[in-house]
């Protein structure tokens, strides 16, 4: 999979015969995966499969608004790598793209640079200056420039349209099971394992600490039963999200620390992905590390008794 983010590299492109999926794809939820599955079918027909997305949501560009992402750009790339898609273009959001008319975007980028022959997107896709371009614009441009447009219907769950906005709300409220149904997969947090307080040695439990990216949406602080994919095998864990008040009351860095039940190994420096399965208790301050250790035994027992599907 090739990833292109630099505007200079994009401007040099002169591709041919591509099928392009358009969208932001925050969350890579069931609706997004439907689009990707259709894109892979086009690849099987001989097209180059390409996802065209943006470095940030155009609706928030130029505004003092912090984006809350279900899956960060780096986490999205971990998903894309598993799909077999050929190219990912993450287009930088700047004044040039924000002021480009819808038809200019189609002609100058999709047609002239990417050689598009098939476009796949959701029915709510908007683009161009002031977001005036829509699926009707794509279809009319396709007639002029020689490409087909496939509009993918919104996906529903229990009568509710699946959207990133709804999923973000569910995650912030701690309703992970509902969010999972809409995502089509468990909510997860990925990152590079860093050195922590070495508390795992005191508690006789191997641990892995990752620092979530600033834009990553985080569920309520506390303890979760979790799963971690390490070299293709899943390991059970107890994951604490928060500031570890028992160890360091002045801790300022939000962390995601996982205590593994049955994994022994050195993960420092590796990128891992922690899937959150179930919230079991809020973050708590204990009187001592011995009290924390006794609670961790209980947390592990809860984890062992959960039946994973």
Coordinates of C-alpha atoms in Angstrom, one line a residue:
X1 CA 0.0 0.0 0.0
X2 CA 1.3 3.4 -1.0
X3 CA 0.5 6.5 1.2
X4 CA 0.8 10.0 -0.4
X5 CA 0.4 13.0 1.8
X6 CA 2.7 15.7 0.3
X7 CA 1.0 18.2 -1.9
X8 CA 4.0 18.3 -4.2
X9 CA 3.9 14.5 -4.7
X10 CA 0.1 14.7 -5.5
X11 CA 0.6 17.5 -8.0
X12 CA 3.2 15.3 -9.9
X13 CA 0.7 12.4 -10.3
X14 CA -0.5 11.5 -13.7
X15 CA -2.3 8.2 -13.1
X16 CA -4.7 6.2 -15.3
X17 CA -7.5 3.7 -14.8
X18 CA -8.3 4.2 -11.1
X19 CA -11.3 3.5 -9.0
X20 CA -11.5 6.1 -6.2
X21 CA -13.4 6.1 -2.9
X22 CA -14.1 9.6 -1.6
X23 CA -14.7 10.4 2.0
X24 CA -13.2 11.2 5.4
X25 CA -13.8 7.7 6.8
X26 CA -13.4 8.6 10.5
X27 CA -14.2 5.5 12.4
X28 CA -14.0 3.2 9.4
X29 CA -17.5 2.1 10.4
X30 CA -19.8 -0.3 8.7
X31 CA -20.9 2.3 6.1
X32 CA -17.2 3.1 5.3
X33 CA -16.3 -0.6 5.0
X34 CA -19.2 -1.1 2.6
X35 CA -17.6 1.5 0.4
X36 CA -14.2 -0.1 0.7
X37 CA -15.5 -3.5 -0.1
X38 CA -17.0 -2.1 -3.3
X39 CA -13.7 -0.5 -4.1
X40 CA -11.9 -3.8 -3.8
X41 CA -14.4 -5.3 -6.2
X42 CA -13.3 -2.6 -8.7
X43 CA -9.7 -3.5 -8.1
X44 CA -10.5 -7.1 -9.0
X45 CA -11.8 -5.8 -12.3
X46 CA -8.4 -4.4 -13.1
X47 CA -8.6 -0.8 -11.7
X48 CA -6.1 0.7 -9.4
X49 CA -7.9 1.0 -6.0
X50 CA -7.4 4.4 -4.4
X51 CA -8.9 6.1 -1.3
X52 CA -8.9 9.9 -1.4
X53 CA -9.4 11.5 1.9
X54 CA -8.4 14.7 3.7
X55 CA -5.9 15.5 6.4
X56 CA -8.7 17.0 8.5
X57 CA -12.4 17.6 8.2
X58 CA -12.9 20.5 5.7
X59 CA -15.9 21.6 7.9
X60 CA -13.5 22.5 10.8
X61 CA -10.6 23.9 8.6
X62 CA -9.7 27.4 9.5
X63 CA -11.7 27.3 12.6
X64 CA -10.5 27.1 16.2
X65 CA -12.1 23.7 16.6
X66 CA -10.3 20.6 17.9
X67 CA -11.2 17.5 16.0
X68 CA -12.3 14.4 17.9
X69 CA -11.4 11.3 15.9
X70 CA -12.8 7.8 16.4
X71 CA -9.7 6.6 14.7
X72 CA -6.7 8.8 14.0
X73 CA -5.0 8.9 10.7
X74 CA -2.3 6.5 11.9
X75 CA -5.0 4.1 13.2
X76 CA -6.9 4.3 9.9
X77 CA -3.7 3.3 8.0
X78 CA -3.5 0.1 10.1
X79 CA -7.0 -0.7 8.9
X80 CA -6.3 0.2 5.2
X81 CA -3.2 -2.1 5.2
X82 CA -5.5 -5.1 5.9
X83 CA -7.8 -4.3 3.0
X84 CA -5.5 -4.7 0.0
X85 CA -6.2 -1.2 -1.3
X86 CA -3.4 0.1 -3.5
X87 CA -3.0 3.8 -2.7
X88 CA -4.1 6.2 0.0
X89 CA -4.1 9.9 -0.7
X90 CA -4.4 12.2 2.4
X91 CA -4.9 15.6 0.8
X92 CA -3.6 18.5 2.9
X93 CA -6.3 21.0 3.8
X94 CA -5.2 24.5 2.8
X95 CA -6.7 27.6 1.2
X96 CA -6.1 26.1 -2.3
X97 CA -8.4 23.1 -1.8
X98 CA -10.9 25.0 0.3
X99 CA -11.4 27.6 -2.4
X100 CA -11.4 25.2 -5.3
X101 CA -14.8 24.9 -7.0
X102 CA -16.5 21.5 -7.2
X103 CA -15.9 21.0 -10.9
X104 CA -12.3 22.2 -10.7
X105 CA -11.7 19.6 -8.0
X106 CA -13.1 16.9 -10.3
X107 CA -11.3 18.0 -13.4
X108 CA -7.9 19.0 -12.0
X109 CA -7.5 16.3 -9.4
X110 CA -9.7 13.3 -10.0
X111 CA -9.6 13.3 -13.8
X112 CA -6.3 14.9 -14.8
X113 CA -4.1 13.6 -11.9
X114 CA -5.7 10.5 -10.8
X115 CA -7.2 9.2 -14.1
X116 CA -10.5 8.3 -12.4
X117 CA -12.8 5.8 -14.2
X118 CA -15.0 5.0 -11.2
X119 CA -16.0 7.0 -8.1
X120 CA -17.5 5.4 -5.0
X121 CA -18.9 7.5 -2.2
X122 CA -21.7 7.9 0.3
X123 CA -24.9 9.8 -0.5
X124 CA -23.9 12.6 2.0
X125 CA -20.5 13.3 0.4
X126 CA -19.9 17.1 -0.2
X127 CA -16.9 18.8 -1.7
X128 CA -15.6 21.9 -3.3
X129 CA -15.8 25.6 -2.2
X130 CA -18.4 26.1 0.5
X131 CA -19.2 22.3 0.1
X132 CA -21.5 23.1 -2.9
X133 CA -20.6 19.9 -4.8
X134 CA -22.6 16.7 -4.1
X135 CA -23.3 13.4 -5.7
X136 CA -25.4 15.0 -8.5
X137 CA -22.3 17.1 -9.3
X138 CA -20.2 13.9 -9.5
X139 CA -22.7 12.2 -11.8
X140 CA -23.0 15.2 -14.2
X141 CA -19.2 15.6 -14.3
X142 CA -18.9 11.9 -15.0
X143 CA -21.0 12.3 -18.1
X144 CA -18.6 15.0 -19.3
X145 CA -15.3 13.5 -18.3
X146 CA -15.9 9.8 -18.8
X147 CA -16.2 8.1 -15.4
X148 CA -19.0 6.3 -13.5
X149 CA -20.2 7.2 -10.1
X150 CA -21.6 4.7 -7.6
X151 CA -23.5 6.1 -4.6
X152 CA -23.6 3.9 -1.6
X153 CA -26.7 4.0 0.6
X154 CA -26.3 4.9 4.3
X155 CA -26.2 1.8 6.6
X156 CA -28.6 1.5 9.6
X157 CA -28.5 -0.2 13.0
X158 CA -31.8 -0.8 14.8
X159 CA -33.4 1.9 12.7
X160 CA -30.7 4.4 13.3
X161 CA -28.4 5.7 10.5
X162 CA -24.8 4.8 11.3
X163 CA -22.7 8.0 11.4
X164 CA -19.4 9.0 13.0
X165 CA -21.2 11.7 15.0
X166 CA -23.4 9.1 16.7
X167 CA -20.5 6.7 17.3
X168 CA -18.4 9.5 18.9
X169 CA -21.3 10.2 21.3
X170 CA -21.6 6.5 22.2
X171 CA -17.9 6.2 22.9
X172 CA -17.8 9.3 25.1
X173 CA -20.8 8.0 27.1
X174 CA -19.0 4.6 27.5
X175 CA -21.6 2.7 25.5
X176 CA -19.0 0.6 23.7
X177 CA -21.2 -2.3 22.9
X178 CA -23.6 0.0 21.0
X179 CA -20.6 1.7 19.3
X180 CA -19.2 -1.7 18.3
X181 CA -22.5 -2.6 16.5
X182 CA -22.3 0.5 14.4
X183 CA -18.5 0.2 13.8
X184 CA -18.7 -3.4 12.9
X185 CA -15.6 -4.0 15.0
X186 CA -14.4 -3.1 18.6
X187 CA -13.3 0.4 19.4
X188 CA -9.5 0.4 19.8
X189 CA -6.6 2.6 20.7
X190 CA -3.3 2.1 18.9
X191 CA 0.1 3.6 19.7
X192 CA 3.8 2.9 20.2
X193 CA 4.7 1.3 23.5
X194 CA 6.7 3.6 25.7
X195 CA 8.3 3.4 29.1
X196 CA 6.0 4.1 32.0
X197 CA 6.5 4.0 35.8
X198 CA 7.7 0.4 35.7
X199 CA 4.8 -0.4 38.0
X200 CA 4.3 -3.8 36.2
X201 CA 7.5 -5.1 37.9
X202 CA 6.1 -4.2 41.3
X203 CA 2.8 -5.8 40.5
X204 CA 4.4 -8.9 38.9
X205 CA 2.4 -8.3 35.8
X206 CA 3.8 -7.5 32.3
X207 CA 2.4 -4.2 31.1
X208 CA 2.4 -2.0 28.0
X209 CA 1.9 1.8 28.1
X210 CA 0.8 3.8 25.1
X211 CA 0.0 7.5 24.8
X212 CA -3.0 8.2 22.7
X213 CA -2.8 11.0 20.1
X214 CA -4.3 14.3 21.2
X215 CA -7.2 14.1 18.7
X216 CA -8.2 10.6 19.7
X217 CA -11.6 10.3 21.3
X218 CA -11.3 8.6 24.7
X219 CA -14.1 6.7 26.6
X220 CA -14.7 7.3 30.3
X221 CA -11.6 6.8 32.4
X222 CA -11.4 3.5 34.2
X223 CA -10.6 -0.1 33.8
X224 CA -11.5 -2.2 30.7
X225 CA -11.3 -5.8 29.7
X226 CA -9.3 -5.8 26.5
X227 CA -7.6 -7.7 23.7
X228 CA -4.3 -7.0 22.1
X229 CA -3.2 -8.5 18.8
X230 CA 0.5 -9.4 19.0
X231 CA 2.1 -11.1 16.0
X232 CA -1.3 -12.4 14.9
X233 CA -2.4 -13.8 18.2
X234 CA -4.8 -12.1 20.6
X235 CA -3.9 -11.8 24.3
X236 CA -6.3 -10.9 27.1
X237 CA -5.6 -7.8 29.2
X238 CA -6.8 -5.4 31.8
X239 CA -6.5 -1.9 30.4
X240 CA -6.5 1.3 32.6
X241 CA -7.3 4.6 30.9
X242 CA -6.5 7.7 32.9
X243 CA -3.8 9.2 35.1
X244 CA -2.9 6.4 37.5
X245 CA -3.6 8.3 40.8
X246 CA -2.3 5.6 43.0
X247 CA 1.2 5.7 41.5
X248 CA 1.5 9.4 40.9
X249 CA -1.1 12.0 42.0
X250 CA 0.6 14.7 39.9
X251 CA 0.6 12.6 36.7
X252 CA -0.4 15.0 33.9
X253 CA -0.1 12.6 30.9
X254 CA -3.2 10.7 30.0
X255 CA -2.1 7.1 29.4
X256 CA -3.4 3.7 28.3
X257 CA -1.8 1.0 30.4
X258 CA -2.5 -2.7 29.7
X259 CA -1.7 -5.5 32.2
X260 CA -1.5 -8.8 30.2
X261 CA -2.8 -12.0 31.6
X262 CA -0.8 -14.4 29.5
X263 CA 1.8 -12.6 27.5
X264 CA 5.4 -12.3 28.4
X265 CA 7.8 -10.3 26.1
X266 CA 9.3 -7.0 25.3
X267 CA 7.0 -4.7 23.5
X268 CA 8.9 -1.4 24.0
X269 CA 9.0 0.6 20.8
X270 CA 6.4 -1.5 19.0
X271 CA 3.1 -0.3 17.7
X272 CA 0.2 -2.2 19.2
X273 CA -3.6 -1.9 19.1
X274 CA -5.7 -2.4 22.2
X275 CA -9.3 -3.4 21.6
X276 CA -11.6 -2.4 24.4
X277 CA -14.2 -5.1 25.2
X278 CA -16.0 -4.1 28.4
X279 CA -15.8 -1.4 31.0
X280 CA -15.5 -3.0 34.5
X281 CA -14.9 -0.1 37.0
X282 CA -14.0 3.6 37.2
X283 CA -10.5 4.8 37.8
X284 CA -9.8 4.6 41.5
X285 CA -7.1 5.7 44.0
X286 CA -5.8 3.0 46.3
X287 CA -4.1 3.6 49.7
X288 CA -1.0 1.5 48.6
X289 CA 0.4 -0.5 45.8
X290 CA -0.5 -3.6 47.8
X291 CA -4.2 -2.6 47.7
X292 CA -3.8 -1.9 43.9
X293 CA -2.2 -5.3 43.5
X294 CA -5.2 -7.0 45.3
X295 CA -7.6 -5.2 43.0
X296 CA -5.7 -6.1 39.9
X297 CA -6.1 -9.8 40.9
X298 CA -9.9 -9.2 40.9
X299 CA -9.7 -7.3 37.6
X300 CA -7.8 -10.2 36.0
X301 CA -10.4 -12.7 37.3
X302 CA -13.2 -10.7 35.7
X303 CA -11.3 -10.7 32.5
X304 CA -10.7 -14.5 32.6
X305 CA -14.5 -15.1 33.1
X306 CA -15.6 -13.0 30.2
X307 CA -16.6 -15.0 27.1
X308 CA -15.1 -13.4 24.0
X309 CA -17.1 -13.6 20.7

